[in-house]
Amino acid sequence: MKTLTDFALKEEYKRLESVGDKLAEIDSLIDWKPFRIILESMYSNKTVSGGRPETDVIVIFKMLVLQQWHGLSDPELEKQCIDRISFRKFLGFPEYIPDSSTVWLFRERIIKNGKEEEIWEQLQNQLDALGLKIKKGMIQDATFIHSDPGHAKAEKPRGNEAKTRRSKDGTWTKKGGKSHFGYKLHSIIDRDYELIRRFKTTTASVHDSQVDLSEEDEVVYRDRGYFGAKSKGYDATMKRAVRGHALGIKDILRNKRISSKRIPGERVYAVTKETFKAGKVLVTTVKRVNLKMLYTAFCYNLHQLKTLKIKGVY
């Protein structure tokens, strides 16, 4: 029966393939197999009793990509993976679709085992292997990721013991006279290919200038919010007038040059928020938000890889 079902699904998929399957294009952009080693190392042994799920870890990993790509809740993700043939194909037509509880536990296990950095490093290694190495310099910026404050006041953060579904770690801050509650995504992209190379998640009250994502020998372009903050790379930060010292014409022209080079950085957040619905989160801790931002950045890079491939860059 399984063989017959698989045959029927694949035959039905051929109809979709004939009219275009965008997920299939995304699936072929990277090699998913190396992530298996990282993910399987989270389990004490290869049996269910050892905590290992019955389903292939790559299936669940790719489900999380689908979740972020389409902005789905856990229950809706489970439903769509069962219902949509393009999702089933992206997952490799697995015999069993993990339920929402399994997906939730898998995310928690990634956090508990601290696998976020290894996952991100593997993706970056694959980008470099495609010849997409950093050459021209970097653009660093940050954006707010809003969360539900409930009745929390600015001077009273909720903390880990809060018995609420609303944000526990989120903090208040003000920018341009407007209050923001939640978190902040700091990221740095390369000017060559506009790919996210590094990122960090903090609470909203952490100032942009407190996070330096540059590395030695890199030129890093930053806006006025970073003025006065040191960087590990070559500092190309826009200057800001201070009391009693207006900017001279050289600094004004320099700011314009830096501003023009920083334009691609604005597109990153437009895509992550509009396409991947990452501007607001329902998860309640900074660690969970960070994992969500990992998948957001992962999806953005896949999205950008597709664009670069269409342009014939690699």
Coordinates of C-alpha atoms in Angstrom, one line a residue:
M1 CA 0.0 0.0 0.0
K2 CA 2.9 2.4 0.9
T3 CA 4.5 1.8 -2.5
L4 CA 1.2 2.5 -4.3
T5 CA 0.6 5.7 -2.2
D6 CA 4.1 6.9 -3.0
F7 CA 3.6 6.3 -6.7
A8 CA 0.3 8.2 -6.6
L9 CA 1.8 11.1 -4.8
K10 CA 4.7 11.4 -7.2
E11 CA 2.4 11.1 -10.2
E12 CA 0.3 13.9 -8.8
Y13 CA 3.4 16.0 -8.1
K14 CA 4.3 15.8 -11.8
R15 CA 1.3 17.9 -12.5
L16 CA 2.5 20.6 -10.1
E17 CA 6.0 20.4 -11.4
S18 CA 4.8 21.1 -14.9
V19 CA 3.3 24.4 -13.8
G20 CA 6.2 25.3 -11.5
D21 CA 7.2 24.4 -8.0
K22 CA 9.1 27.2 -6.2
L23 CA 10.0 25.1 -3.2
A24 CA 11.8 22.6 -5.5
E25 CA 14.0 25.5 -6.7
I26 CA 14.8 26.3 -3.1
D27 CA 15.4 22.7 -2.1
S28 CA 18.2 22.3 -4.7
L29 CA 20.2 25.4 -3.7
I30 CA 22.1 23.8 -0.8
D31 CA 23.2 20.4 0.3
W32 CA 21.0 19.4 3.3
K33 CA 22.9 16.3 4.2
P34 CA 25.7 17.9 6.3
F35 CA 23.1 19.3 8.7
R36 CA 22.2 15.7 9.6
I37 CA 25.5 15.2 11.5
I38 CA 24.9 18.4 13.5
L39 CA 21.3 17.5 14.4
E40 CA 21.8 13.8 15.1
S41 CA 24.5 14.7 17.6
M42 CA 21.7 16.1 19.8
Y43 CA 20.5 12.6 20.7
S44 CA 22.2 10.2 23.1
N45 CA 21.6 7.3 20.8
K46 CA 19.7 6.3 17.6
T47 CA 16.7 4.8 19.3
V48 CA 13.4 6.4 20.2
S49 CA 14.1 5.7 23.9
G50 CA 17.2 7.8 23.6
G51 CA 15.1 10.8 22.6
R52 CA 15.5 10.4 18.9
P53 CA 12.4 11.1 16.9
E54 CA 11.0 8.4 14.6
T55 CA 11.3 10.8 11.7
D56 CA 14.5 11.7 9.9
V57 CA 15.9 14.8 11.6
I58 CA 16.3 16.5 8.2
V59 CA 12.6 16.3 7.7
I60 CA 11.9 18.2 10.9
F61 CA 14.7 20.6 10.1
K62 CA 13.2 21.4 6.7
M63 CA 9.8 21.7 8.3
L64 CA 11.2 24.6 10.4
V65 CA 12.4 26.2 7.2
L66 CA 8.9 25.8 5.7
Q67 CA 7.4 27.2 8.9
Q68 CA 9.4 30.4 8.8
W69 CA 9.1 30.7 5.0
H70 CA 5.3 30.7 5.2
G71 CA 4.8 32.2 8.7
L72 CA 3.0 29.2 10.1
S73 CA 2.1 28.2 13.6
D74 CA 3.1 24.7 14.7
P75 CA -0.4 23.2 14.3
E76 CA -0.8 24.9 10.9
L77 CA 2.7 23.6 9.8
E78 CA 1.7 20.1 10.6
K79 CA -1.6 20.5 8.7
Q80 CA 0.0 22.0 5.6
C81 CA 2.8 19.4 5.5
I82 CA 0.1 16.7 5.4
D83 CA -2.1 18.6 2.9
R84 CA 0.2 20.3 0.4
I85 CA 2.0 18.1 -2.1
S86 CA 4.7 20.7 -2.7
F87 CA 5.5 20.6 1.1
R88 CA 5.6 16.8 0.9
K89 CA 8.0 16.9 -2.0
F90 CA 10.2 19.4 -0.3
L91 CA 10.4 17.1 2.7
G92 CA 11.3 14.1 0.4
F93 CA 7.8 12.4 0.6
P94 CA 8.4 11.1 4.1
E95 CA 6.2 8.2 5.3
Y96 CA 5.3 10.0 8.4
I97 CA 4.8 13.8 9.0
P98 CA 5.9 14.8 12.5
D99 CA 3.2 16.3 14.7
S100 CA 3.3 19.8 16.1
S101 CA 4.6 18.6 19.5
T102 CA 7.5 16.8 17.9
V103 CA 8.4 20.0 16.0
W104 CA 8.2 22.1 19.3
L105 CA 10.5 19.6 21.1
F106 CA 12.9 19.6 18.2
R107 CA 13.3 23.4 18.4
E108 CA 13.8 23.2 22.2
R109 CA 16.5 20.5 21.7
I110 CA 18.4 22.7 19.3
I111 CA 18.4 25.5 21.9
K112 CA 19.3 23.2 24.8
N113 CA 22.2 21.7 22.9
G114 CA 23.4 25.0 21.6
K115 CA 23.4 23.9 17.9
E116 CA 22.5 27.3 16.4
E117 CA 26.0 28.3 15.7
E118 CA 26.9 25.0 14.1
I119 CA 23.9 25.2 11.8
W120 CA 24.7 28.7 10.8
E121 CA 28.4 27.9 10.3
Q122 CA 27.5 25.0 8.0
L123 CA 25.3 27.3 5.9
Q124 CA 28.1 29.9 5.6
N125 CA 30.6 27.2 4.6
Q126 CA 28.3 26.2 1.8
L127 CA 28.0 29.8 0.6
D128 CA 31.8 30.1 0.5
A129 CA 32.0 26.8 -1.4
L130 CA 29.8 28.3 -4.0
G131 CA 32.4 31.0 -4.5
L132 CA 30.3 33.7 -2.7
K133 CA 33.1 34.9 -0.4
I134 CA 33.3 38.3 1.2
K135 CA 35.2 40.8 -0.9
K136 CA 34.0 44.4 -0.9
G137 CA 33.0 45.0 2.7
M138 CA 30.1 44.6 5.1
I139 CA 27.0 46.5 6.1
Q140 CA 25.8 46.3 9.8
D141 CA 22.4 47.3 10.9
A142 CA 19.7 46.4 13.4
T143 CA 15.9 46.3 13.5
F144 CA 13.2 45.8 16.2
I145 CA 11.4 42.5 16.5
H146 CA 8.2 43.3 18.4
S147 CA 6.5 41.1 21.0
D148 CA 3.4 41.3 23.1
P149 CA 4.2 43.2 26.3
G150 CA 0.8 42.4 27.9
H151 CA 0.6 44.7 30.9
A152 CA 4.3 44.8 31.5
K153 CA 5.6 48.3 32.4
A154 CA 9.0 49.6 31.2
E155 CA 10.5 49.5 34.7
K156 CA 9.3 46.0 35.5
P157 CA 10.5 43.3 33.1
R158 CA 8.7 39.9 33.4
G159 CA 11.7 37.6 33.9
N160 CA 12.0 33.8 33.6
E161 CA 9.4 33.1 36.4
A162 CA 6.6 35.0 34.7
K163 CA 3.5 32.8 34.3
T164 CA 2.4 34.2 31.0
R165 CA 2.4 33.4 27.3
R166 CA 3.5 37.0 26.7
S167 CA 7.1 37.9 26.4
K168 CA 9.3 37.1 29.4
D169 CA 12.6 38.5 28.2
G170 CA 11.4 41.4 26.1
T171 CA 12.3 45.0 27.1
W172 CA 11.1 48.5 26.4
T173 CA 13.0 51.2 24.5
K174 CA 12.4 54.4 22.6
K175 CA 13.5 55.5 19.2
G176 CA 12.4 58.6 17.5
G177 CA 10.0 59.3 20.2
K178 CA 8.2 56.0 19.7
S179 CA 8.2 53.1 22.2
H180 CA 9.1 49.6 21.2
F181 CA 8.8 46.4 23.2
G182 CA 10.5 43.1 22.4
Y183 CA 13.8 42.2 20.9
K184 CA 16.3 43.4 18.3
L185 CA 17.9 41.6 15.4
H186 CA 21.5 42.8 14.7
S187 CA 22.9 41.5 11.4
I188 CA 25.8 42.1 9.0
I189 CA 25.6 41.4 5.3
D190 CA 28.3 41.4 2.6
R191 CA 28.1 44.1 -0.1
D192 CA 29.0 41.6 -2.8
Y193 CA 26.0 39.3 -2.6
E194 CA 23.8 40.8 0.1
L195 CA 23.8 37.6 2.1
I196 CA 23.5 37.7 5.9
R197 CA 26.9 36.5 7.3
R198 CA 26.4 37.0 11.0
F199 CA 23.6 38.0 13.3
K200 CA 22.8 38.4 17.0
T201 CA 19.5 38.6 18.9
T202 CA 19.2 40.9 21.9
T203 CA 16.4 42.5 23.8
A204 CA 15.1 45.8 22.4
S205 CA 16.9 48.0 25.0
V206 CA 20.3 47.0 23.8
H207 CA 21.7 49.9 21.7
D208 CA 22.9 49.2 18.2
S209 CA 26.4 50.4 19.1
Q210 CA 26.8 47.8 21.8
V211 CA 26.9 45.0 19.2
D212 CA 29.9 44.7 16.8
L213 CA 29.6 41.9 14.2
S214 CA 32.6 42.9 12.1
E215 CA 35.8 41.0 11.9
E216 CA 39.4 42.1 11.4
D217 CA 40.4 43.3 7.9
E218 CA 36.8 43.9 7.0
V219 CA 35.4 47.3 6.0
V220 CA 32.1 47.8 7.9
Y221 CA 29.6 50.4 6.9
R222 CA 27.3 51.6 9.7
D223 CA 24.9 54.5 10.2
R224 CA 25.1 57.3 12.8
G225 CA 23.7 55.1 15.5
Y226 CA 27.1 53.5 15.8
F227 CA 29.0 56.7 15.9
G228 CA 31.7 56.5 18.6
A229 CA 31.6 52.7 18.9
K230 CA 34.7 50.8 18.1
S231 CA 34.7 48.0 15.5
K232 CA 37.0 45.1 15.0
G233 CA 37.1 45.8 11.3
Y234 CA 37.9 49.0 9.4
D235 CA 35.4 51.6 10.7
A236 CA 33.3 53.2 8.0
T237 CA 30.7 54.6 10.3
M238 CA 28.7 57.8 9.4
K239 CA 29.7 60.7 11.5
R240 CA 27.2 62.7 13.7
A241 CA 27.3 66.3 14.7
V242 CA 27.9 66.9 18.4
R243 CA 27.1 69.9 20.5
G244 CA 29.2 72.9 19.3
H245 CA 30.7 70.9 16.4
A246 CA 28.7 70.9 13.2
L247 CA 29.8 68.5 10.5
G248 CA 32.1 69.9 7.9
I249 CA 31.7 69.5 4.1
K250 CA 34.1 66.6 4.0
D251 CA 32.2 64.7 6.7
I252 CA 28.9 65.4 5.0
L253 CA 30.1 64.1 1.7
R254 CA 31.7 61.1 3.4
N255 CA 28.3 60.3 5.1
K256 CA 26.6 60.4 1.7
R257 CA 29.1 58.0 0.2
I258 CA 28.6 55.6 3.2
S259 CA 24.8 56.0 3.0
S260 CA 24.8 55.0 -0.6
K261 CA 26.8 51.9 0.1
R262 CA 24.5 50.9 3.0
I263 CA 21.3 50.9 0.9
P264 CA 21.3 47.1 0.3
G265 CA 21.1 46.6 4.1
E266 CA 17.6 48.1 4.1
R267 CA 16.3 45.5 1.7
V268 CA 17.3 42.7 4.1
Y269 CA 14.9 43.8 6.8
A270 CA 12.2 44.5 4.2
V271 CA 12.4 40.9 3.0
T272 CA 12.6 39.3 6.4
K273 CA 9.6 41.2 7.7
E274 CA 7.4 41.3 4.7
T275 CA 8.2 37.9 3.1
F276 CA 9.0 35.9 6.2
K277 CA 6.8 37.7 8.7
A278 CA 9.7 38.1 11.2
G279 CA 8.7 41.6 12.5
K280 CA 6.8 40.2 15.4
V281 CA 7.2 37.1 17.5
L282 CA 5.0 35.1 19.8
V283 CA 7.8 33.1 21.4
T284 CA 8.6 34.3 24.9
T285 CA 12.4 34.2 25.6
V286 CA 15.4 35.7 23.9
K287 CA 16.8 32.1 23.2
R288 CA 13.6 31.1 21.4
V289 CA 13.6 34.4 19.5
N290 CA 17.2 33.8 18.5
L291 CA 16.3 30.4 17.0
K292 CA 13.5 32.0 15.1
M293 CA 15.9 34.7 13.8
L294 CA 18.3 31.9 12.8
Y295 CA 15.6 30.4 10.6
T296 CA 14.6 33.8 9.3
A297 CA 18.2 34.5 8.3
F298 CA 18.5 31.0 6.8
C299 CA 15.4 31.6 4.7
Y300 CA 16.5 35.0 3.6
N301 CA 19.8 33.6 2.4
L302 CA 18.0 30.8 0.5
H303 CA 15.8 33.6 -1.1
Q304 CA 18.9 35.6 -2.0
L305 CA 20.7 32.5 -3.4
K306 CA 17.8 31.9 -5.7
T307 CA 18.1 35.6 -6.9
L308 CA 21.8 35.2 -7.4
K309 CA 21.4 32.0 -9.4
I310 CA 18.8 33.6 -11.7
K311 CA 21.3 36.4 -12.3
G312 CA 24.0 33.9 -13.1
V313 CA 26.3 35.1 -10.3
Y314 CA 27.2 31.5 -9.5

